[in-house]
Coordinates of C-alpha atoms in Angstrom, one line a residue:
M1182 CA 0.0 0.0 0.0
R1183 CA 2.9 2.4 0.9
R1184 CA 4.6 1.5 -2.3
L1185 CA 1.5 2.3 -4.4
A1186 CA 1.2 5.7 -2.6
L1187 CA 4.8 6.4 -3.4
I1188 CA 4.3 5.6 -7.0
A1189 CA 1.1 7.6 -7.3
L1190 CA 2.6 10.7 -5.7
P1191 CA 5.1 11.7 -8.4
L1192 CA 2.3 11.3 -11.0
A1193 CA 0.1 13.7 -9.0
L1194 CA 3.0 16.2 -8.6
S1195 CA 3.7 16.5 -12.3
G1196 CA 0.9 19.0 -13.2
C1197 CA 1.9 22.2 -15.1
F1198 CA 0.7 25.7 -14.2
Y1199 CA 0.5 28.8 -16.3
P1200 CA -0.4 32.3 -15.0
A1201 CA -3.9 33.4 -16.1
D1202 CA -2.9 36.9 -17.2
R1203 CA 0.0 35.5 -19.4
G1204 CA -2.4 33.0 -20.8
R1205 CA -5.0 35.6 -21.8
A1206 CA -2.2 37.7 -23.5
L1207 CA -1.0 34.7 -25.3
E1208 CA -4.5 33.9 -26.5
T1209 CA -5.0 37.5 -27.8
R1210 CA -1.8 37.4 -29.8
I1211 CA -2.6 34.0 -31.2
E1212 CA -5.9 35.2 -32.4
K1213 CA -4.3 38.2 -34.2
I1214 CA -1.7 36.0 -35.8
D1215 CA -4.3 33.4 -36.8
A1216 CA -6.3 36.1 -38.6
S1217 CA -3.2 37.3 -40.5
N1218 CA -2.3 33.8 -41.5
A1219 CA -5.9 33.1 -42.6
Q1220 CA -5.8 36.2 -44.9
L1221 CA -2.5 35.1 -46.5
Q1222 CA -3.8 31.6 -47.0
E1223 CA -7.0 32.9 -48.6
E1224 CA -5.0 35.1 -51.0
L1225 CA -2.7 32.2 -51.8
K1226 CA -5.7 30.0 -52.5
Q1227 CA -7.2 32.6 -54.9
T1228 CA -3.9 33.0 -56.8
R1229 CA -3.5 29.2 -57.1
A1230 CA -7.1 29.0 -58.4
Q1231 CA -6.3 31.7 -61.1
L1232 CA -3.2 29.7 -62.1
D1233 CA -5.3 26.5 -62.3
A1234 CA -7.8 28.3 -64.6
T1235 CA -5.0 29.6 -66.8
L1236 CA -3.1 26.4 -67.3
P1237 CA -5.9 24.6 -69.4
R1238 CA -5.9 27.6 -71.7
I1239 CA -2.2 27.2 -72.3
D1240 CA -2.8 23.5 -73.1
E1241 CA -5.4 24.5 -75.6
K1242 CA -3.1 27.0 -77.3
I1243 CA -0.4 24.4 -77.5
A1244 CA -2.8 21.9 -79.0
E1245 CA -3.8 24.6 -81.6
V1246 CA -0.2 25.1 -82.5
S1247 CA 0.4 21.4 -82.8
K1248 CA -2.7 21.0 -85.0
A1249 CA -1.6 23.9 -87.2
L1250 CA 1.8 22.5 -87.7
Q1251 CA 0.4 19.1 -88.6
S1252 CA -1.9 20.6 -91.1
L1253 CA 0.7 22.6 -93.0
D1254 CA 1.3 19.8 -95.5
T1255 CA -2.4 19.7 -96.3
A1256 CA -3.0 23.4 -96.3
S1257 CA -3.0 23.7 -100.1
R1258 CA -6.3 25.5 -100.0
R1259 CA -4.9 28.3 -97.9
T1260 CA -2.1 30.7 -98.7
G1261 CA 1.2 30.7 -96.7
A1262 CA 0.3 34.2 -95.5
D1263 CA -3.0 33.0 -93.9
I1264 CA -1.2 30.2 -92.1
G1265 CA 1.6 32.6 -90.9
I1266 CA -1.0 35.0 -89.5
Q1267 CA -2.8 32.2 -87.7
L1268 CA 0.4 30.9 -86.2
Q1269 CA 1.6 34.4 -85.2
K1270 CA -1.7 35.1 -83.4
T1271 CA -1.5 31.7 -81.6
V1272 CA 2.1 32.4 -80.6
E1273 CA 1.1 35.9 -79.3
D1274 CA -1.8 34.4 -77.3
L1275 CA 0.5 31.7 -75.8
S1276 CA 3.1 34.3 -74.9
Q1277 CA 0.5 36.4 -73.1
L1278 CA -0.8 33.4 -71.2
R1279 CA 2.8 32.4 -70.3
G1280 CA 3.3 35.9 -68.9
Q1281 CA 0.1 35.5 -66.7
V1282 CA 1.4 32.2 -65.4
E1283 CA 4.8 33.7 -64.5
T1284 CA 3.0 36.6 -62.7
Y1285 CA 0.9 34.1 -60.7
L1286 CA 3.9 31.9 -59.9
H1287 CA 5.8 35.0 -58.7
K1288 CA 2.9 36.1 -56.6
I1289 CA 2.5 32.6 -55.1
G1290 CA 6.2 32.6 -54.3
E1291 CA 5.8 35.9 -52.5
L1292 CA 2.8 34.7 -50.6
E1293 CA 4.4 31.4 -49.5
T1294 CA 7.5 33.3 -48.3
A1295 CA 5.3 35.8 -46.4
L1296 CA 3.3 32.9 -44.9
A1297 CA 6.5 31.1 -43.8
Q1298 CA 7.9 34.3 -42.3
T1299 CA 4.7 34.9 -40.4
N1300 CA 4.7 31.4 -39.1
E1301 CA 8.3 31.7 -38.0
A1302 CA 7.6 35.0 -36.3
T1303 CA 4.5 33.5 -34.6
E1304 CA 6.5 30.7 -33.2
K1305 CA 9.2 33.0 -31.9
R1306 CA 6.6 35.3 -30.3
L1307 CA 4.8 32.4 -28.6
L1308 CA 8.1 30.9 -27.3
A1309 CA 9.1 34.3 -26.0
L1310 CA 5.9 34.6 -24.1
K1311 CA 6.4 31.1 -22.6
G1312 CA 9.9 32.0 -21.4
D1313 CA 13.5 31.0 -21.8
E1314 CA 12.7 27.3 -21.1
A1315 CA 10.4 27.1 -24.1
L1316 CA 13.1 28.7 -26.3
K1317 CA 15.6 26.2 -25.1
E1318 CA 13.4 23.3 -25.8
A1319 CA 12.6 24.7 -29.3
E1320 CA 16.3 25.0 -30.1
A1321 CA 16.8 21.4 -28.8
R1322 CA 14.0 20.1 -31.1
K1323 CA 15.6 21.8 -34.1
K1324 CA 19.0 20.4 -33.2
A1325 CA 17.5 16.9 -32.6
E1326 CA 15.7 17.1 -36.0
E1327 CA 19.1 17.5 -37.7
L1328 CA 20.4 14.3 -36.3
K1329 CA 20.4 11.1 -38.3
R1330 CA 18.0 8.7 -36.6
P1331 CA 19.0 5.0 -36.2
T1332 CA 16.2 2.6 -37.3
D1333 CA 17.3 0.1 -34.7
K1334 CA 15.7 0.8 -31.3
K1335 CA 18.8 -0.2 -29.3
E1336 CA 21.0 2.2 -31.4
F1337 CA 18.3 4.9 -31.0
L1338 CA 18.4 4.6 -27.2
A1339 CA 22.2 4.5 -27.3
L1340 CA 22.2 7.8 -29.2
A1341 CA 20.0 9.4 -26.6
Q1342 CA 22.2 8.1 -23.8
E1343 CA 25.3 9.4 -25.6
K1344 CA 23.9 12.9 -25.9
A1345 CA 22.9 12.8 -22.2
K1346 CA 26.4 11.8 -21.2
G1347 CA 27.9 14.4 -23.4
G1348 CA 26.0 17.1 -21.6
D1349 CA 23.5 17.8 -24.4
V1350 CA 20.6 17.3 -22.0
A1351 CA 17.9 19.0 -23.9
V1352 CA 18.6 17.1 -27.2
A1353 CA 18.8 13.8 -25.2
R1354 CA 15.4 14.7 -23.7
Q1355 CA 13.9 15.1 -27.2
L1356 CA 15.4 11.7 -28.3
Y1357 CA 14.1 9.9 -25.2
S1358 CA 10.6 11.4 -25.8
E1359 CA 10.7 10.3 -29.4
F1360 CA 11.8 6.8 -28.4
L1361 CA 8.8 6.5 -26.1
K1362 CA 6.5 7.6 -28.9
K1363 CA 8.0 5.0 -31.3
W1364 CA 8.3 2.1 -28.9
P1365 CA 6.0 2.8 -25.9
K1366 CA 5.5 -0.8 -24.9
D1367 CA 9.0 -2.1 -25.6
A1368 CA 11.1 -3.4 -22.6
L1369 CA 13.7 -0.7 -23.4
A1370 CA 11.0 2.0 -22.7
A1371 CA 12.0 1.5 -19.0
E1372 CA 15.5 2.8 -19.7
A1373 CA 14.0 5.6 -21.8
H1374 CA 11.8 6.7 -18.9
F1375 CA 14.8 6.6 -16.6
G1376 CA 17.0 8.5 -19.0
L1377 CA 14.3 11.1 -19.5
G1378 CA 14.0 11.4 -15.7
E1379 CA 17.7 11.9 -15.5
T1380 CA 17.6 14.8 -18.0
Y1381 CA 15.1 16.6 -15.7
F1382 CA 17.1 15.7 -12.6
A1383 CA 20.2 17.2 -14.1
E1384 CA 18.4 20.5 -14.3
D1385 CA 16.8 20.3 -10.9
K1386 CA 13.3 19.8 -12.4
C1387 CA 12.3 17.4 -9.7
R1388 CA 8.6 17.3 -10.4
E1389 CA 9.1 16.3 -14.0
A1390 CA 11.8 13.8 -13.0
L1391 CA 9.6 12.2 -10.4
F1392 CA 6.9 11.7 -13.0
E1393 CA 9.3 9.7 -15.2
Y1394 CA 10.7 7.7 -12.3
G1395 CA 7.1 7.0 -11.2
K1396 CA 6.2 5.7 -14.6
L1397 CA 9.2 3.4 -14.4
L1398 CA 8.3 2.1 -10.9
Q1399 CA 4.7 1.6 -11.8
E1400 CA 5.1 -0.1 -15.2
Y1401 CA 8.5 -1.8 -15.1
P1402 CA 9.2 -3.0 -11.5
K1403 CA 11.7 -5.6 -12.7
A1404 CA 13.8 -3.3 -15.0
D1405 CA 17.5 -2.9 -14.3
S1406 CA 17.1 0.8 -13.7
T1407 CA 14.2 0.5 -11.2
P1408 CA 16.4 0.4 -8.1
S1409 CA 18.2 3.6 -9.3
A1410 CA 14.8 5.2 -9.9
Y1411 CA 13.9 4.6 -6.3
L1412 CA 17.2 6.2 -5.2
R1413 CA 16.7 9.2 -7.5
S1414 CA 13.1 9.6 -6.3
S1415 CA 14.4 9.8 -2.8
D1416 CA 16.8 12.6 -3.9
C1417 CA 14.0 14.5 -5.6
F1418 CA 11.7 14.2 -2.6
K1419 CA 14.5 15.5 -0.4
K1420 CA 15.0 18.5 -2.7
L1421 CA 11.3 19.2 -2.5
K1422 CA 11.5 19.2 1.3
M1423 CA 9.3 16.0 1.4
Q1424 CA 11.5 14.2 4.0
E1425 CA 8.9 11.4 4.8
E1426 CA 8.5 10.5 1.2
S1427 CA 12.3 10.6 0.7
R1428 CA 12.8 8.1 3.5
L1429 CA 9.9 5.9 2.2
A1430 CA 11.6 5.6 -1.2
L1431 CA 14.8 4.4 0.5
E1432 CA 12.9 1.9 2.6
E1433 CA 11.0 0.5 -0.4
L1434 CA 14.3 0.2 -2.3
V1435 CA 16.0 -1.8 0.4
K1436 CA 12.9 -4.0 0.9
G1437 CA 12.2 -4.7 -2.8
Y1438 CA 15.8 -4.8 -4.2
P1439 CA 18.1 -5.7 -1.3
K1440 CA 20.9 -7.1 -3.4
S1441 CA 21.2 -4.1 -5.7
D1442 CA 24.0 -1.5 -5.6
A1443 CA 21.4 1.2 -5.1
A1444 CA 20.1 -0.6 -2.0
K1445 CA 23.6 -0.4 -0.4
T1446 CA 23.5 3.3 -0.9
A1447 CA 20.0 3.4 0.5
K1448 CA 21.0 1.5 3.7
T1449 CA 23.8 3.9 4.3
R1450 CA 21.5 6.9 3.9
L1451 CA 18.9 5.3 6.2
A1452 CA 21.6 4.7 8.8
E1453 CA 22.6 8.4 8.6
L1454 CA 18.9 9.5 9.0
D1455 CA 18.5 7.2 12.0
K1456 CA 21.7 8.6 13.6
A1457 CA 20.6 12.2 13.0
K1458 CA 17.1 11.5 14.4
K1459 CA 18.7 10.0 17.6
A1460 CA 20.9 13.1 17.9
E1461 CA 18.0 15.5 17.8
P1462 CA 16.7 15.1 21.4
K1463 CA 20.3 15.6 22.7
K1464 CA 20.5 18.9 20.9
G1465 CA 17.2 19.9 22.3
K1466 CA 18.4 19.3 25.9
K1467 CA 21.4 21.6 25.4

């Protein structure tokens, strides 16, 4: 029962909060940006429709030219001047239509560029409103997207672990998250949850770290990293000033995984806690 409470607590602690006033400002800006995007998209749609209407006329003119050329050898009833006039007019019409197409293509290019710039500016504004962390995560996503992804799941996980060990924590977090989306039920997902928790722990984001450790404890109790997840959970609870939960994590670790290296560390910490507790009354008497 105590173990279940310990597992459930990190999941409950993981909620995210966003100030109401910043949320309203964010919504207002998003509405304005959406309206601007909608206008650009509508104009782009109309220009493409004009282009689509013009292209068949070009095809018709080309067909006319082809037909005229094919009938030259049988045009004995008409003079060369008549044929030349017809061809000249067809060429002029075709040139005019080609000019319209080039104008539409140029306009479409401008609209697509403007739309891309608007979307990029929108993303930057939204990230700026959300703060430095959001900007950092966005940069990590972009950096992670440039990496070549292994198709093998073990190699994929190894890449995430390599980035984490190299200090590129934000990129490692992106890779761990992507791994869990690709292979959510695989046994290696346990290591991905632990690795993801470690990226948060490295940045003192204990609530987020506890959520990942909690998922590991709940879904993969026999995984190799489960004892370490208990130990890390104890560290996180301690940082959050939750001393009782921190001790409980150590006790559950020793009880459930007595032969693990993490359990040895837990026993040492529990002994230190007991020693400190016994010393408290003596300090009080002085």
